[in-house]
Tab-separated table of N, CA and C in Angstrom:
chain	number	residue	atom	x	y	z
A	1	UNK	N	99.618	68.360	12.396
A	1	UNK	CA	100.924	68.949	12.468
A	1	UNK	C	101.154	69.953	11.344
A	2	UNK	N	100.428	69.802	10.258
A	2	UNK	CA	100.607	70.689	9.116
A	2	UNK	C	100.323	72.137	9.477
A	3	UNK	N	99.333	72.369	10.330
A	3	UNK	CA	99.013	73.731	10.766
A	3	UNK	C	100.166	74.366	11.511
A	4	UNK	N	100.816	73.598	12.362
A	4	UNK	CA	101.978	74.104	13.110
A	4	UNK	C	103.132	74.402	12.154
A	5	UNK	N	103.330	73.533	11.178
A	5	UNK	CA	104.396	73.734	10.204
A	5	UNK	C	104.131	74.999	9.376
A	6	UNK	N	102.883	75.171	8.971
A	6	UNK	CA	102.509	76.352	8.196
A	6	UNK	C	102.731	77.623	9.002
A	7	UNK	N	102.332	77.592	10.258
A	7	UNK	CA	102.496	78.765	11.121
A	7	UNK	C	103.967	79.071	11.340
A	8	UNK	N	104.759	78.036	11.570
A	8	UNK	CA	106.193	78.216	11.766
A	8	UNK	C	106.845	78.808	10.516
A	9	UNK	N	106.455	78.295	9.366
A	9	UNK	CA	107.003	78.805	8.104
A	9	UNK	C	106.587	80.258	7.882
A	10	UNK	N	105.360	80.589	8.249
A	10	UNK	CA	104.891	81.974	8.104
A	10	UNK	C	105.707	82.915	8.987
A	11	UNK	N	105.995	82.499	10.231
A	11	UNK	CA	106.810	83.322	11.125
A	11	UNK	C	108.225	83.495	10.580
A	12	UNK	N	108.791	82.418	10.043
A	12	UNK	CA	110.130	82.493	9.471
A	12	UNK	C	110.158	83.437	8.272
A	13	UNK	N	109.145	83.345	7.430
A	13	UNK	CA	109.069	84.231	6.264
A	13	UNK	C	108.912	85.686	6.680
A	14	UNK	N	108.093	85.940	7.702
A	14	UNK	CA	107.906	87.313	8.187
A	14	UNK	C	109.214	87.849	8.770
A	15	UNK	N	109.902	87.014	9.541
A	15	UNK	CA	111.175	87.436	10.120
A	15	UNK	C	112.174	87.787	9.019
A	16	UNK	N	112.288	86.931	8.004
A	16	UNK	CA	113.217	87.183	6.902
A	16	UNK	C	112.842	88.465	6.167
A	17	UNK	N	111.561	88.668	5.960
A	17	UNK	CA	111.078	89.878	5.275
A	17	UNK	C	111.401	91.121	6.103
A	18	UNK	N	111.137	91.061	7.408
A	18	UNK	CA	111.413	92.201	8.295
A	18	UNK	C	112.900	92.528	8.345
A	19	UNK	N	113.737	91.498	8.380
A	19	UNK	CA	115.185	91.714	8.403
A	19	UNK	C	115.668	92.353	7.101
A	20	UNK	N	115.108	91.918	5.984
A	20	UNK	CA	115.472	92.505	4.696
A	20	UNK	C	115.072	93.977	4.645
A	21	UNK	N	113.878	94.290	5.131
A	21	UNK	CA	113.431	95.687	5.164
A	21	UNK	C	114.324	96.528	6.070
A	22	UNK	N	114.700	95.970	7.225
A	22	UNK	CA	115.560	96.695	8.166
A	22	UNK	C	116.923	96.972	7.525
A	23	UNK	N	117.480	95.972	6.837
A	23	UNK	CA	118.770	96.148	6.175
A	23	UNK	C	118.686	97.245	5.115
A	24	UNK	N	117.645	97.198	4.288
A	24	UNK	CA	117.469	98.215	3.244
A	24	UNK	C	117.274	99.596	3.852
A	25	UNK	N	116.493	99.677	4.928
A	25	UNK	CA	116.244	100.969	5.577
A	25	UNK	C	117.531	101.526	6.184
A	26	UNK	N	118.335	100.669	6.808
A	26	UNK	CA	119.594	101.141	7.390
A	26	UNK	C	120.548	101.638	6.311
A	27	UNK	N	120.628	100.918	5.205
A	27	UNK	CA	121.499	101.354	4.106
A	27	UNK	C	121.013	102.688	3.542
A	28	UNK	N	119.693	102.821	3.379
A	28	UNK	CA	119.130	104.091	2.875
A	28	UNK	C	119.380	105.202	3.876
A	29	UNK	N	119.186	104.930	5.167
A	29	UNK	CA	119.442	105.932	6.211
A	29	UNK	C	120.891	106.378	6.160
A	30	UNK	N	121.815	105.429	6.009
A	30	UNK	CA	123.228	105.773	5.989
A	30	UNK	C	123.582	106.635	4.783
A	31	UNK	N	122.952	106.366	3.657
A	31	UNK	CA	123.180	107.212	2.477
A	31	UNK	C	122.653	108.622	2.733
A	32	UNK	N	121.441	108.722	3.274
A	32	UNK	CA	120.874	110.040	3.594
A	32	UNK	C	121.730	110.760	4.631
A	33	UNK	N	122.211	110.024	5.617
A	33	UNK	CA	123.076	110.599	6.649
A	33	UNK	C	124.379	111.097	6.034
A	34	UNK	N	124.928	110.307	5.115
A	34	UNK	CA	126.155	110.710	4.435
A	34	UNK	C	125.964	111.979	3.622
A	35	UNK	N	124.818	112.100	2.960
A	35	UNK	CA	124.540	113.319	2.188
A	35	UNK	C	124.351	114.517	3.108
A	36	UNK	N	123.696	114.307	4.249
A	36	UNK	CA	123.522	115.373	5.243
A	36	UNK	C	124.887	115.836	5.760
A	37	UNK	N	125.724	114.872	6.134
A	37	UNK	CA	127.044	115.204	6.659
A	37	UNK	C	127.914	115.852	5.584
A	38	UNK	N	127.819	115.350	4.362
A	38	UNK	CA	128.612	115.905	3.259
A	38	UNK	C	128.294	117.382	3.066
A	39	UNK	N	127.025	117.728	3.166
A	39	UNK	CA	126.637	119.134	3.025
A	39	UNK	C	127.285	119.990	4.110
A	40	UNK	N	127.260	119.494	5.346
A	40	UNK	CA	127.881	120.239	6.449
A	40	UNK	C	129.400	120.308	6.306
A	41	UNK	N	129.972	119.314	5.635
A	41	UNK	CA	131.416	119.291	5.397
A	41	UNK	C	131.818	120.100	4.166
A	42	UNK	N	130.820	120.646	3.462
A	42	UNK	CA	131.105	121.470	2.287
A	42	UNK	C	131.326	120.673	1.015
A	43	UNK	N	130.928	119.425	1.007
A	43	UNK	CA	131.099	118.585	-0.188
A	43	UNK	C	129.867	118.730	-1.073
A	44	UNK	N	130.084	118.700	-2.372
A	44	UNK	CA	128.990	118.863	-3.326
A	44	UNK	C	129.087	117.819	-4.430
A	45	UNK	N	127.951	117.552	-5.055
A	45	UNK	CA	127.849	116.718	-6.248
A	45	UNK	C	128.534	115.357	-6.074
A	46	UNK	N	129.491	115.039	-6.954
A	46	UNK	CA	130.146	113.727	-6.935
A	46	UNK	C	130.889	113.480	-5.627
A	47	UNK	N	131.480	114.524	-5.084
A	47	UNK	CA	132.207	114.391	-3.824
A	47	UNK	C	131.242	114.032	-2.690
A	48	UNK	N	130.057	114.625	-2.694
A	48	UNK	CA	129.038	114.315	-1.683
A	48	UNK	C	128.540	112.881	-1.853
A	49	UNK	N	128.313	112.463	-3.091
A	49	UNK	CA	127.875	111.091	-3.350
A	49	UNK	C	128.930	110.079	-2.903
A	50	UNK	N	130.180	110.369	-3.181
A	50	UNK	CA	131.271	109.480	-2.776
A	50	UNK	C	131.354	109.393	-1.253
A	51	UNK	N	131.163	110.523	-0.585
A	51	UNK	CA	131.198	110.528	0.874
A	51	UNK	C	130.035	109.705	1.433
A	52	UNK	N	128.856	109.851	0.843
A	52	UNK	CA	127.696	109.077	1.294
A	52	UNK	C	127.970	107.580	1.167
A	53	UNK	N	128.646	107.179	0.102
A	53	UNK	CA	129.007	105.765	-0.068
A	53	UNK	C	129.983	105.320	1.011
A	54	UNK	N	130.902	106.195	1.406
A	54	UNK	CA	131.835	105.879	2.488
A	54	UNK	C	131.080	105.614	3.785
A	55	UNK	N	130.052	106.399	4.033
A	55	UNK	CA	129.250	106.225	5.249
A	55	UNK	C	128.520	104.880	5.203
A	56	UNK	N	127.972	104.541	4.052
A	56	UNK	CA	127.290	103.246	3.906
A	56	UNK	C	128.273	102.105	4.176
A	57	UNK	N	129.465	102.191	3.609
A	57	UNK	CA	130.474	101.144	3.791
A	57	UNK	C	130.930	101.075	5.250
A	58	UNK	N	130.997	102.211	5.924
A	58	UNK	CA	131.430	102.243	7.324
A	58	UNK	C	130.523	101.392	8.203
A	59	UNK	N	129.268	101.220	7.802
A	59	UNK	CA	128.325	100.452	8.619
A	59	UNK	C	128.657	98.971	8.644
A	60	UNK	N	129.526	98.501	7.765
A	60	UNK	CA	129.862	97.079	7.730
A	60	UNK	C	131.023	96.724	8.651
A	61	UNK	N	131.554	97.714	9.380
A	61	UNK	CA	132.691	97.459	10.263
A	61	UNK	C	132.293	96.650	11.483
A	62	UNK	N	131.121	96.904	12.041
A	62	UNK	CA	130.641	96.181	13.220
A	62	UNK	C	129.124	96.269	13.267
A	63	UNK	N	128.534	95.436	14.088
A	63	UNK	CA	127.077	95.463	14.238
A	63	UNK	C	126.657	96.742	14.955
A	64	UNK	N	125.489	97.238	14.606
A	64	UNK	CA	124.970	98.435	15.250
A	64	UNK	C	125.349	99.702	14.508
A	65	UNK	N	125.004	100.834	15.125
A	65	UNK	CA	125.190	102.136	14.502
A	65	UNK	C	126.463	102.857	14.933
A	66	UNK	N	127.188	102.298	15.886
A	66	UNK	CA	128.334	103.028	16.437
A	66	UNK	C	129.423	103.287	15.410
A	67	UNK	N	129.613	102.364	14.473
A	67	UNK	CA	130.649	102.574	13.459
A	67	UNK	C	130.313	103.766	12.568
A	68	UNK	N	129.048	103.906	12.204
A	68	UNK	CA	128.614	105.039	11.379
A	68	UNK	C	128.737	106.337	12.176
A	69	UNK	N	128.278	106.303	13.417
A	69	UNK	CA	128.376	107.484	14.272
A	69	UNK	C	129.830	107.923	14.426
A	70	UNK	N	130.723	106.974	14.700
A	70	UNK	CA	132.148	107.322	14.883
A	70	UNK	C	132.740	107.950	13.631
A	71	UNK	N	132.368	107.450	12.456
A	71	UNK	CA	132.887	108.032	11.213
A	71	UNK	C	132.442	109.479	11.081
A	72	UNK	N	131.143	109.715	11.252
A	72	UNK	CA	130.611	111.081	11.127
A	72	UNK	C	131.264	111.985	12.178
A	73	UNK	N	131.328	111.513	13.424
A	73	UNK	CA	131.913	112.309	14.512
A	73	UNK	C	133.362	112.662	14.196
A	74	UNK	N	134.146	111.686	13.761
A	74	UNK	CA	135.569	111.924	13.463
A	74	UNK	C	135.725	112.891	12.297
A	75	UNK	N	134.909	112.739	11.269
A	75	UNK	CA	135.006	113.632	10.111
A	75	UNK	C	134.588	115.053	10.470
A	76	UNK	N	133.546	115.179	11.282
A	76	UNK	CA	133.137	116.515	11.737
A	76	UNK	C	134.232	117.153	12.586
A	77	UNK	N	134.805	116.372	13.504
A	77	UNK	CA	135.866	116.909	14.355
A	77	UNK	C	137.068	117.349	13.526
A	78	UNK	N	137.452	116.540	12.546
A	78	UNK	CA	138.610	116.865	11.703
A	78	UNK	C	138.376	118.127	10.881
A	79	UNK	N	137.123	118.356	10.488
A	79	UNK	CA	136.802	119.520	9.654
A	79	UNK	C	136.331	120.715	10.473
A	80	UNK	N	136.207	120.548	11.776
A	80	UNK	CA	135.753	121.649	12.624
A	80	UNK	C	134.265	121.932	12.518
A	81	UNK	N	133.491	120.936	12.127
A	81	UNK	CA	132.032	121.101	12.037
A	81	UNK	C	131.446	120.962	13.440
A	82	UNK	N	130.691	121.947	13.848
A	82	UNK	CA	130.121	121.968	15.185
A	82	UNK	C	128.750	121.283	15.200
A	83	UNK	N	128.734	120.029	15.583
A	83	UNK	CA	127.505	119.265	15.780
A	83	UNK	C	127.712	118.416	17.030
A	84	UNK	N	126.761	118.452	17.934
A	84	UNK	CA	126.880	117.649	19.151
A	84	UNK	C	126.608	116.181	18.834
A	85	UNK	N	127.064	115.318	19.732
A	85	UNK	CA	126.769	113.895	19.594
A	85	UNK	C	125.255	113.689	19.545
A	86	UNK	N	124.544	114.425	20.385
A	86	UNK	CA	123.080	114.324	20.425
A	86	UNK	C	122.471	114.696	19.071
A	87	UNK	N	122.961	115.744	18.448
A	87	UNK	CA	122.422	116.172	17.162
A	87	UNK	C	122.674	115.111	16.087
A	88	UNK	N	123.854	114.536	16.095
A	88	UNK	CA	124.153	113.493	15.110
A	88	UNK	C	123.234	112.293	15.328
A	89	UNK	N	123.110	111.861	16.567
A	89	UNK	CA	122.245	110.704	16.876
A	89	UNK	C	120.776	111.018	16.533
A	90	UNK	N	120.338	112.229	16.850
A	90	UNK	CA	118.960	112.610	16.538
A	90	UNK	C	118.727	112.592	15.029
A	91	UNK	N	119.683	113.099	14.277
A	91	UNK	CA	119.577	113.084	12.817
A	91	UNK	C	119.563	111.647	12.309
A	92	UNK	N	120.372	110.789	12.893
A	92	UNK	CA	120.354	109.377	12.513
A	92	UNK	C	118.966	108.775	12.728
A	93	UNK	N	118.355	109.074	13.876
A	93	UNK	CA	117.012	108.555	14.173
A	93	UNK	C	115.976	109.106	13.202
A	94	UNK	N	116.032	110.407	12.942
A	94	UNK	CA	115.074	111.032	12.022
A	94	UNK	C	115.210	110.456	10.614
A	95	UNK	N	116.445	110.277	10.173
A	95	UNK	CA	116.667	109.748	8.831
A	95	UNK	C	116.299	108.265	8.741
A	96	UNK	N	116.395	107.538	9.866
A	96	UNK	CA	115.955	106.140	9.862
A	96	UNK	C	114.441	106.081	9.652
A	97	UNK	N	113.716	106.957	10.299
A	97	UNK	CA	112.264	107.007	10.097
A	97	UNK	C	111.938	107.349	8.649
A	98	UNK	N	112.639	108.323	8.102
A	98	UNK	CA	112.412	108.728	6.715
A	98	UNK	C	112.742	107.583	5.757
A	99	UNK	N	113.865	106.923	5.978
A	99	UNK	CA	114.280	105.817	5.110
A	99	UNK	C	113.274	104.665	5.185
A	100	UNK	N	112.800	104.364	6.380
A	100	UNK	CA	111.818	103.292	6.549
A	100	UNK	C	110.542	103.617	5.797
A	101	UNK	N	110.069	104.852	5.906
A	101	UNK	CA	108.875	105.254	5.190
A	101	UNK	C	109.080	105.148	3.677
A	102	UNK	N	110.247	105.551	3.200
A	102	UNK	CA	110.542	105.456	1.768
A	102	UNK	C	110.528	104.008	1.299
A	103	UNK	N	111.161	103.121	2.062
A	103	UNK	CA	111.220	101.708	1.695
A	103	UNK	C	109.823	101.104	1.693
A	104	UNK	N	109.033	101.413	2.689
A	104	UNK	CA	107.678	100.837	2.775
A	104	UNK	C	106.752	101.359	1.675
A	105	UNK	N	107.031	102.554	1.185
A	105	UNK	CA	106.159	103.126	0.150
A	105	UNK	C	106.554	102.704	-1.257
A	106	UNK	N	107.658	101.997	-1.396
A	106	UNK	CA	108.114	101.546	-2.729
A	106	UNK	C	107.385	100.301	-3.169
């Protein structure tokens, strides 16, 4: 039975590790997304950093990416920034890949 217990524990540890990496990658992606959006909104330096933090915090409203997307979409609409929903989602996907690579290389 020890072999089964060891295997089960290994799967649990891998799952916990993968979830931690996913959480870190999503937070990093949201920061990168916030900086990207801040630039399009004309924010610079401390204002851009503060906006990026707002985007990170927005992700805690509900599970999934829709809360982050809605924040960016609403802010772009309010400021008259012309970006399609597809472009925002594509940028989110691209930045998730970049964030994942950064986390894995650390």
